[in-house]
Amino acid sequence: MTRKKVLVTGGAGFIGGNFVQYMVDKYPQYDIYNLDLLTYAGDLTKHRDIETKENYHFVKADIADHEAIIPLFEKEKFDFVVHFAAESHVDRSITDPGVFVRTNVLGTQVLLDAAKQVGITKFVHVSTDEVYGELDFDPTTFFTEETPLQPNSPYSASKASSDLLVRAYHETYGLPINITRCSNNYGPYHFPEKLIPLTISRVLNDQKVPVYGDGKNIRDWLHVIDHCAAIDLVLHEGVNGEVYNVGGHNERTNLEVVKTIISILGKSEDLIEFVKDRLGHDKRYAIDPTKLEQLGWKPTYTFETGIAQTIEWYLDNKEWWEQIISGEYQNYFEKQYSM
Ligand code: NAD
Ligand code: TYD
């Protein structure tokens, strides 16, 4: 059997990094290429355990750089592309939308061109439930794959734009694609600008935790390993051209999330500090995962087991996140929160 080549973009980031490790371990018969620009959100120290494996390869490149991406595809002739690379933080998109358009929209279009040129077997585009906009607090309403796209933040607008380009390359050129739209991920190697790792790291350091507005906004939480398994399934079994939502009835208010972490770590709720709300803050996201379940996916974590495992991981891997929050991150934090 010929070896398959899988290009994973953004494999030095949070979800892409977990996915690269998952694939390198699970498929010794595949060559896994991690392509990443190593922005503030990317780091390779997470791959120490796999970097000497024969089926792991790293390429430093910018997905929006046509001159670098096209020759790479021509040389390597990838079979599969799993596309994670993106600017991913809503707050950063509110202060600096331009880089979101360049990376998320232009970068995706360059990859699609390259994939079309070499005739790949499947392009999986990893998107977000945020492209659907927001739900109200009625707990019986969910996003489905039929929900119209109504993105509210510059981040989600750039992701929706990339989704539409992926769809267009399928419709116009017949490129084999799937789009996945997942809810909020959490787990090991989550960059500490996002709510859960920010809360864990600050509570462990007895620092105040900034909660936007009244803390009643709701997110649907998905453990990153369950997400990796979903993408693996879609890559191999997804019906060409289809969209799959990934999420799993793990809705919590932000305040519930923060209080749960504080309680597990045995600290005081006095650490909670309500701060100015995020501009255009989406009220609620929640996913109906029926379509993906029918394909054969089932999450293995509940929020309770997943958050316990995640906190344990942050306790055991302090040096990874301490090295992040001691650098340029400090400037980001001060500017973002002025606390
Ligand atoms: P992340 O910010 O942790 O990682 C992004 C990675 O992309 C980093 O390694 C970064 O260096 C790389 N990158 C950025 N610009 C690049 C460029 N121009 N060229 C090459 N590499 C570049 O992001 P994440 O949280 O792992 O998210 C991965 C994907 O999943 C994104 O597409 C995001 O929109 C989507 N997603 C994330 C979540 C979540 O909860 N984190 C939820 C839904 C969807
Ligand atoms: P985040 O982790 O940034 O993910 P997203 O905006 O993509 O959902 O935020 C999750 C929720 O937590 C969101 O409702 C905003 C809120 N939040 C805070 O209350 N305080 C914070 O410091 C951050 C980063 C987020």
Short mmCIF file of C-alpha atoms and ligand atoms in Angstrom, two decimals:
data_model
loop_
_atom_site.label_atom_id
_atom_site.label_comp_id
_atom_site.label_asym_id
_atom_site.label_seq_id
_atom_site.Cartn_x
_atom_site.Cartn_y
_atom_site.Cartn_z
CA MET A 1 0.00 0.00 0.00
CA THR A 2 1.38 3.45 -0.89
CA ARG A 3 1.90 5.81 2.01
CA LYS A 4 -0.59 8.67 2.20
CA LYS A 5 0.58 12.24 2.73
CA VAL A 6 -1.55 14.37 5.04
CA LEU A 7 -0.92 18.12 5.24
CA VAL A 8 -2.12 19.62 8.53
CA THR A 9 -2.04 23.43 8.53
CA GLY A 10 -1.78 25.17 11.91
CA GLY A 11 -0.32 22.04 13.52
CA ALA A 12 1.72 24.08 16.00
CA GLY A 13 -1.45 25.59 17.51
CA PHE A 14 -3.96 24.22 20.00
CA ILE A 15 -6.35 21.99 18.03
CA GLY A 16 -4.02 21.39 15.07
CA GLY A 17 -1.27 20.41 17.53
CA ASN A 18 -3.48 17.85 19.24
CA PHE A 19 -4.60 16.56 15.83
CA VAL A 20 -1.01 16.15 14.57
CA GLN A 21 -0.12 14.07 17.66
CA TYR A 22 -3.31 12.02 17.30
CA MET A 23 -2.58 11.27 13.61
CA VAL A 24 1.15 10.54 14.02
CA ASP A 25 0.31 7.97 16.71
CA LYS A 26 -2.75 6.46 15.06
CA TYR A 27 -1.52 6.23 11.45
CA PRO A 28 2.11 5.11 11.20
CA GLN A 29 1.37 4.36 7.53
CA TYR A 30 0.64 8.07 6.84
CA ASP A 31 3.20 10.86 6.56
CA ILE A 32 1.93 13.81 8.58
CA TYR A 33 3.18 17.24 7.45
CA ASN A 34 2.66 20.04 9.96
CA LEU A 35 2.69 23.39 8.13
CA ASP A 36 2.72 26.43 10.38
CA LEU A 37 3.97 30.03 10.37
CA LEU A 38 4.65 29.91 14.14
CA THR A 39 2.77 33.10 15.01
CA TYR A 40 2.31 34.04 18.67
CA ALA A 41 -0.16 31.10 18.91
CA GLY A 42 2.14 28.43 17.50
CA ASP A 43 4.91 26.57 19.30
CA LEU A 44 6.78 23.38 18.52
CA THR A 45 7.84 22.45 22.05
CA LYS A 46 4.53 20.57 22.33
CA HIS A 47 5.80 18.11 19.71
CA ARG A 48 8.98 17.02 21.51
CA ASP A 49 7.64 13.47 21.87
CA ILE A 50 6.86 13.02 18.17
CA GLU A 51 9.45 15.17 16.38
CA THR A 52 11.88 12.28 15.89
CA LYS A 53 9.22 9.94 14.52
CA GLU A 54 9.67 9.01 10.87
CA ASN A 55 6.13 9.89 9.88
CA TYR A 56 6.25 13.46 11.31
CA HIS A 57 7.49 16.39 9.22
CA PHE A 58 7.47 20.15 9.84
CA VAL A 59 7.34 22.95 7.27
CA LYS A 60 7.50 26.59 8.31
CA ALA A 61 5.40 28.60 5.85
CA ASP A 62 2.68 31.23 5.57
CA ILE A 63 -0.54 29.83 4.08
CA ALA A 64 -1.19 33.20 2.41
CA ASP A 65 2.16 33.05 0.58
CA HIS A 66 1.26 31.78 -2.88
CA GLU A 67 4.95 31.59 -3.91
CA ALA A 68 5.71 29.17 -1.07
CA ILE A 69 2.51 27.10 -1.01
CA ILE A 70 2.06 26.19 -4.69
CA PRO A 71 5.60 24.75 -5.17
CA LEU A 72 5.27 22.85 -1.89
CA PHE A 73 2.09 21.14 -3.11
CA GLU A 74 3.68 20.44 -6.50
CA LYS A 75 6.66 18.82 -4.80
CA GLU A 76 4.87 16.79 -2.12
CA LYS A 77 1.60 15.93 -3.91
CA PHE A 78 -0.41 15.68 -0.69
CA ASP A 79 -3.34 13.26 -0.60
CA PHE A 80 -5.25 15.02 2.18
CA VAL A 81 -5.32 18.54 3.59
CA VAL A 82 -6.75 19.25 7.04
CA HIS A 83 -6.86 23.02 7.39
CA PHE A 84 -6.70 24.50 10.90
CA ALA A 85 -4.31 27.46 10.43
CA ALA A 86 -6.07 30.68 11.33
CA GLU A 87 -6.15 33.70 13.53
CA SER A 88 -8.54 32.35 16.14
CA HIS A 89 -9.19 34.82 18.95
CA VAL A 90 -12.36 36.96 18.82
CA ASP A 91 -10.93 39.72 21.06
CA ARG A 92 -7.88 40.14 18.80
CA SER A 93 -10.20 40.33 15.76
CA ILE A 94 -12.03 43.23 17.40
CA THR A 95 -8.81 45.24 17.83
CA ASP A 96 -7.09 44.16 14.58
CA PRO A 97 -9.41 42.66 11.92
CA GLY A 98 -6.97 42.99 8.97
CA VAL A 99 -4.76 40.02 9.80
CA PHE A 100 -7.90 37.84 10.17
CA VAL A 101 -8.90 38.60 6.58
CA ARG A 102 -5.36 37.96 5.29
CA THR A 103 -4.83 34.64 7.09
CA ASN A 104 -8.33 33.21 7.27
CA VAL A 105 -9.68 34.32 3.89
CA LEU A 106 -6.68 34.80 1.59
CA GLY A 107 -4.72 31.96 3.24
CA THR A 108 -7.61 29.53 2.69
CA GLN A 109 -7.97 30.61 -0.94
CA VAL A 110 -4.25 30.02 -1.60
CA LEU A 111 -4.50 26.51 -0.10
CA LEU A 112 -7.60 25.77 -2.19
CA ASP A 113 -5.76 26.83 -5.35
CA ALA A 114 -2.84 24.58 -4.49
CA ALA A 115 -5.14 21.66 -3.65
CA LYS A 116 -7.00 22.10 -6.93
CA GLN A 117 -3.76 22.24 -8.90
CA VAL A 118 -2.44 18.89 -7.64
CA GLY A 119 -5.80 17.11 -7.45
CA ILE A 120 -5.97 16.08 -3.79
CA THR A 121 -8.29 13.34 -2.49
CA LYS A 122 -9.95 15.44 0.26
CA PHE A 123 -9.70 18.97 1.74
CA VAL A 124 -11.17 19.21 5.25
CA HIS A 125 -11.77 22.79 6.32
CA VAL A 126 -12.01 23.25 10.08
CA SER A 127 -14.48 26.02 10.81
CA THR A 128 -16.53 27.18 13.76
CA ASP A 129 -20.14 27.32 14.98
CA GLU A 130 -19.59 31.09 15.33
CA VAL A 131 -20.29 31.48 11.58
CA TYR A 132 -23.98 30.89 12.42
CA GLY A 133 -24.09 33.98 14.64
CA GLU A 134 -25.76 33.72 18.03
CA LEU A 135 -28.72 31.88 19.57
CA ASP A 136 -30.97 33.31 22.25
CA PHE A 137 -31.25 31.65 25.67
CA ASP A 138 -34.11 29.28 24.68
CA PRO A 139 -32.47 25.91 25.53
CA THR A 140 -34.46 24.04 22.85
CA THR A 141 -32.81 25.89 19.95
CA PHE A 142 -29.57 24.63 18.32
CA PHE A 143 -27.40 25.33 15.29
CA THR A 144 -27.82 22.72 12.55
CA GLU A 145 -25.95 22.48 9.23
CA GLU A 146 -28.96 24.27 7.66
CA THR A 147 -28.76 27.33 9.93
CA PRO A 148 -27.99 30.42 7.77
CA LEU A 149 -24.55 32.02 8.18
CA GLN A 150 -24.85 35.25 10.16
CA PRO A 151 -21.40 35.94 11.65
CA ASN A 152 -21.17 38.84 14.11
CA SER A 153 -17.45 39.33 14.86
CA PRO A 154 -14.60 40.06 12.43
CA TYR A 155 -13.25 36.60 13.40
CA SER A 156 -16.46 34.75 12.57
CA ALA A 157 -16.98 36.85 9.42
CA SER A 158 -13.51 35.85 8.19
CA LYS A 159 -14.22 32.17 8.96
CA ALA A 160 -17.62 32.34 7.19
CA SER A 161 -15.88 33.89 4.17
CA SER A 162 -13.39 31.02 4.10
CA ASP A 163 -16.24 28.49 4.38
CA LEU A 164 -17.91 30.07 1.35
CA LEU A 165 -14.69 29.87 -0.67
CA VAL A 166 -14.33 26.17 0.21
CA ARG A 167 -17.92 25.62 -0.93
CA ALA A 168 -17.27 27.58 -4.12
CA TYR A 169 -14.18 25.50 -5.02
CA HIS A 170 -16.31 22.38 -4.58
CA GLU A 171 -19.21 23.70 -6.66
CA THR A 172 -17.08 25.33 -9.38
CA TYR A 173 -14.09 23.03 -9.75
CA GLY A 174 -15.35 19.83 -8.15
CA LEU A 175 -12.71 19.95 -5.37
CA PRO A 176 -13.49 17.15 -2.86
CA ILE A 177 -14.19 18.90 0.45
CA ASN A 178 -15.79 18.73 3.85
CA ILE A 179 -16.41 21.61 6.24
CA THR A 180 -16.59 20.97 9.99
CA ARG A 181 -18.07 23.55 12.36
CA CYS A 182 -17.31 22.88 15.99
CA SER A 183 -18.21 24.47 19.29
CA ASN A 184 -15.69 25.85 21.81
CA ASN A 185 -12.79 23.43 22.31
CA TYR A 186 -10.82 22.98 25.52
CA GLY A 187 -8.06 20.63 26.68
CA PRO A 188 -4.24 20.33 26.69
CA TYR A 189 -2.16 23.03 24.94
CA HIS A 190 -4.99 25.58 24.83
CA PHE A 191 -3.39 29.03 24.54
CA PRO A 192 -4.01 30.99 27.78
CA GLU A 193 -5.80 33.90 26.07
CA LYS A 194 -9.03 31.84 25.84
CA LEU A 195 -11.48 31.60 28.75
CA ILE A 196 -10.67 28.14 30.18
CA PRO A 197 -6.84 28.19 30.12
CA LEU A 198 -6.85 31.87 31.11
CA THR A 199 -8.96 31.02 34.15
CA ILE A 200 -6.89 27.98 35.13
CA SER A 201 -3.56 29.81 34.85
CA ARG A 202 -4.76 32.91 36.69
CA VAL A 203 -6.50 30.99 39.48
CA LEU A 204 -3.35 28.91 40.00
CA ASN A 205 -1.42 32.19 40.36
CA ASP A 206 -4.11 33.70 42.68
CA GLN A 207 -4.83 36.41 40.11
CA LYS A 208 -8.22 37.94 39.30
CA VAL A 209 -10.23 36.29 36.51
CA PRO A 210 -11.90 38.78 34.12
CA VAL A 211 -15.49 37.80 33.32
CA TYR A 212 -17.12 39.86 30.57
CA GLY A 213 -20.48 41.52 31.27
CA ASP A 214 -22.69 39.53 33.64
CA GLY A 215 -21.06 36.14 32.84
CA LYS A 216 -24.38 34.73 31.57
CA ASN A 217 -23.27 34.14 27.97
CA ILE A 218 -23.38 30.43 27.09
CA ARG A 219 -20.87 28.31 25.19
CA ASP A 220 -21.06 24.60 24.25
CA TRP A 221 -17.78 22.93 25.31
CA LEU A 222 -16.04 20.19 23.31
CA HIS A 223 -12.93 18.34 24.49
CA VAL A 224 -10.19 18.68 21.87
CA ILE A 225 -9.60 14.91 21.66
CA ASP A 226 -13.27 14.32 20.84
CA HIS A 227 -12.86 16.98 18.16
CA CYS A 228 -9.76 15.22 16.73
CA ALA A 229 -11.71 11.96 16.48
CA ALA A 230 -14.53 13.79 14.69
CA ILE A 231 -12.16 15.24 12.09
CA ASP A 232 -10.49 11.85 11.58
CA LEU A 233 -13.95 10.38 10.89
CA VAL A 234 -14.94 13.16 8.49
CA LEU A 235 -11.59 12.90 6.67
CA HIS A 236 -12.12 9.19 6.01
CA GLU A 237 -15.91 8.80 5.90
CA GLY A 238 -17.38 12.27 5.29
CA VAL A 239 -19.63 12.49 2.24
CA ASN A 240 -18.00 14.70 -0.39
CA GLY A 241 -19.26 18.31 -0.23
CA GLU A 242 -21.01 17.96 3.15
CA VAL A 243 -20.84 20.17 6.24
CA TYR A 244 -20.69 18.51 9.68
CA ASN A 245 -21.32 20.27 13.00
CA VAL A 246 -19.26 19.04 15.96
CA GLY A 247 -20.47 19.64 19.50
CA GLY A 248 -22.15 17.83 22.24
CA HIS A 249 -24.76 19.31 24.57
CA ASN A 250 -22.21 20.62 27.08
CA GLU A 251 -23.64 24.10 27.51
CA ARG A 252 -22.44 26.21 30.41
CA THR A 253 -22.60 29.92 31.26
CA ASN A 254 -19.17 31.53 31.47
CA LEU A 255 -19.73 32.09 35.16
CA GLU A 256 -20.46 28.38 35.68
CA VAL A 257 -17.22 27.50 33.87
CA VAL A 258 -15.14 29.90 35.97
CA LYS A 259 -16.78 28.80 39.24
CA THR A 260 -16.23 25.12 38.39
CA ILE A 261 -12.51 25.70 37.85
CA ILE A 262 -12.18 27.76 41.04
CA SER A 263 -13.98 25.06 43.02
CA ILE A 264 -11.84 22.18 41.64
CA LEU A 265 -8.70 24.17 42.48
CA GLY A 266 -10.04 24.91 45.98
CA LYS A 267 -9.76 28.71 45.62
CA SER A 268 -12.11 31.59 46.47
CA GLU A 269 -14.79 33.05 44.18
CA ASP A 270 -13.46 36.46 45.25
CA LEU A 271 -11.02 35.96 42.37
CA ILE A 272 -13.87 36.67 39.93
CA GLU A 273 -13.84 40.21 38.54
CA PHE A 274 -16.66 41.37 36.28
CA VAL A 275 -15.23 43.60 33.55
CA LYS A 276 -16.52 45.59 30.58
CA ASP A 277 -18.38 43.39 28.11
CA ARG A 278 -16.88 42.31 24.78
CA LEU A 279 -18.19 44.37 21.82
CA GLY A 280 -20.93 42.47 19.93
CA HIS A 281 -20.66 39.61 22.47
CA ASP A 282 -22.62 36.61 21.10
CA LYS A 283 -25.15 35.41 23.69
CA ARG A 284 -25.17 31.69 23.12
CA TYR A 285 -23.78 28.92 20.89
CA ALA A 286 -25.18 25.37 20.93
CA ILE A 287 -24.91 22.53 18.44
CA ASP A 288 -27.18 19.75 17.26
CA PRO A 289 -24.62 17.03 16.39
CA THR A 290 -27.14 14.51 14.94
CA LYS A 291 -25.61 14.45 11.44
CA LEU A 292 -22.12 13.61 12.72
CA GLU A 293 -23.51 11.05 15.17
CA GLN A 294 -25.21 9.33 12.22
CA LEU A 295 -21.78 9.11 10.57
CA GLY A 296 -20.54 7.28 13.70
CA TRP A 297 -19.13 9.94 16.07
CA LYS A 298 -19.70 9.92 19.82
CA PRO A 299 -17.87 12.15 22.33
CA THR A 300 -15.99 10.35 25.10
CA TYR A 301 -15.82 13.26 27.58
CA THR A 302 -18.59 14.99 29.52
CA PHE A 303 -17.79 18.53 30.61
CA GLU A 304 -17.11 17.23 34.13
CA THR A 305 -14.59 14.56 33.09
CA GLY A 306 -13.04 16.83 30.47
CA ILE A 307 -12.50 19.83 32.73
CA ALA A 308 -10.99 17.62 35.45
CA GLN A 309 -8.55 16.08 32.93
CA THR A 310 -7.70 19.55 31.56
CA ILE A 311 -6.98 21.07 34.98
CA GLU A 312 -4.81 18.06 35.80
CA TRP A 313 -2.88 18.64 32.56
CA TYR A 314 -2.28 22.33 33.38
CA LEU A 315 -1.03 21.33 36.83
CA ASP A 316 1.36 18.78 35.31
CA ASN A 317 2.56 21.06 32.50
CA LYS A 318 3.16 24.38 34.22
CA GLU A 319 6.38 25.02 32.36
CA TRP A 320 4.53 25.04 29.00
CA TRP A 321 2.04 27.78 29.93
CA GLU A 322 4.35 29.70 32.29
CA GLN A 323 6.78 30.23 29.43
CA ILE A 324 3.90 31.65 27.35
CA ILE A 325 2.44 34.02 29.93
CA SER A 326 5.84 35.42 30.88
CA GLY A 327 6.62 36.78 27.40
CA GLU A 328 4.88 39.11 24.92
CA TYR A 329 1.60 37.83 26.38
CA GLN A 330 2.04 40.25 29.31
CA ASN A 331 1.72 43.23 26.95
CA TYR A 332 -1.32 41.68 25.29
CA PHE A 333 -2.98 41.08 28.64
CA GLU A 334 -2.37 44.62 29.90
CA LYS A 335 -3.71 46.19 26.69
CA GLN A 336 -6.72 43.89 26.50
CA TYR A 337 -7.86 44.15 30.11
CA SER A 338 -6.17 47.25 31.57
CA MET A 339 -6.44 45.47 34.94
P1 NAD B 1 -4.66 28.56 17.49
O1 NAD B 1 -4.74 30.06 17.43
O2 NAD B 1 -4.30 27.88 18.75
O3 NAD B 1 -3.61 28.05 16.38
C1 NAD B 1 -3.55 28.59 15.10
C2 NAD B 1 -2.26 28.09 14.43
O4 NAD B 1 -2.24 28.63 13.09
C3 NAD B 1 -0.99 28.57 15.14
O5 NAD B 1 -0.08 27.51 15.29
C4 NAD B 1 -0.44 29.64 14.19
O6 NAD B 1 0.97 29.75 14.23
C5 NAD B 1 -0.93 29.13 12.84
N1 NAD B 1 -1.03 30.21 11.84
C6 NAD B 1 -1.60 31.43 12.00
N2 NAD B 1 -1.46 32.15 10.87
C7 NAD B 1 -0.81 31.35 9.98
C8 NAD B 1 -0.41 31.53 8.62
N3 NAD B 1 -0.61 32.69 7.98
N4 NAD B 1 0.23 30.50 8.00
C9 NAD B 1 0.47 29.33 8.67
N5 NAD B 1 0.11 29.12 9.95
C10 NAD B 1 -0.53 30.12 10.59
O7 NAD B 1 -6.06 28.07 16.93
P2 NAD B 1 -6.96 26.82 17.39
O8 NAD B 1 -7.75 27.22 18.57
O9 NAD B 1 -6.13 25.61 17.42
O10 NAD B 1 -7.98 26.75 16.17
C11 NAD B 1 -7.68 25.95 15.02
C12 NAD B 1 -8.82 26.08 14.02
O11 NAD B 1 -10.04 25.67 14.62
C13 NAD B 1 -9.04 27.51 13.54
O12 NAD B 1 -9.32 27.49 12.15
C14 NAD B 1 -10.25 27.98 14.33
O13 NAD B 1 -11.00 28.93 13.58
C15 NAD B 1 -11.02 26.68 14.49
N6 NAD B 1 -11.87 26.64 15.71
C16 NAD B 1 -11.33 26.78 16.94
C17 NAD B 1 -12.15 26.69 18.06
C18 NAD B 1 -11.61 26.78 19.46
O14 NAD B 1 -12.38 26.66 20.41
N7 NAD B 1 -10.32 26.96 19.67
C19 NAD B 1 -13.53 26.50 17.92
C20 NAD B 1 -14.04 26.40 16.62
C21 NAD B 1 -13.21 26.44 15.52
P1 TYD B 2 -13.26 32.60 24.29
O1 TYD B 2 -12.53 31.54 25.04
O2 TYD B 2 -12.51 33.81 23.84
O3 TYD B 2 -13.98 31.89 23.06
P2 TYD B 2 -15.13 32.47 22.04
O4 TYD B 2 -15.16 33.94 22.14
O5 TYD B 2 -14.61 32.03 20.72
O6 TYD B 2 -16.40 31.82 22.46
O7 TYD B 2 -14.46 33.10 25.18
C1 TYD B 2 -15.43 32.18 25.71
C2 TYD B 2 -16.46 32.99 26.45
O8 TYD B 2 -15.83 33.57 27.61
C3 TYD B 2 -17.01 34.16 25.65
O9 TYD B 2 -18.40 34.31 25.95
C4 TYD B 2 -16.24 35.36 26.17
C5 TYD B 2 -15.94 35.00 27.61
N1 TYD B 2 -14.68 35.53 28.14
C6 TYD B 2 -14.66 36.21 29.36
O10 TYD B 2 -15.70 36.38 30.01
N2 TYD B 2 -13.47 36.68 29.84
C7 TYD B 2 -12.31 36.53 29.15
O11 TYD B 2 -11.24 37.02 29.63
C8 TYD B 2 -12.32 35.82 27.91
C9 TYD B 2 -11.06 35.61 27.12
C10 TYD B 2 -13.54 35.33 27.45
#
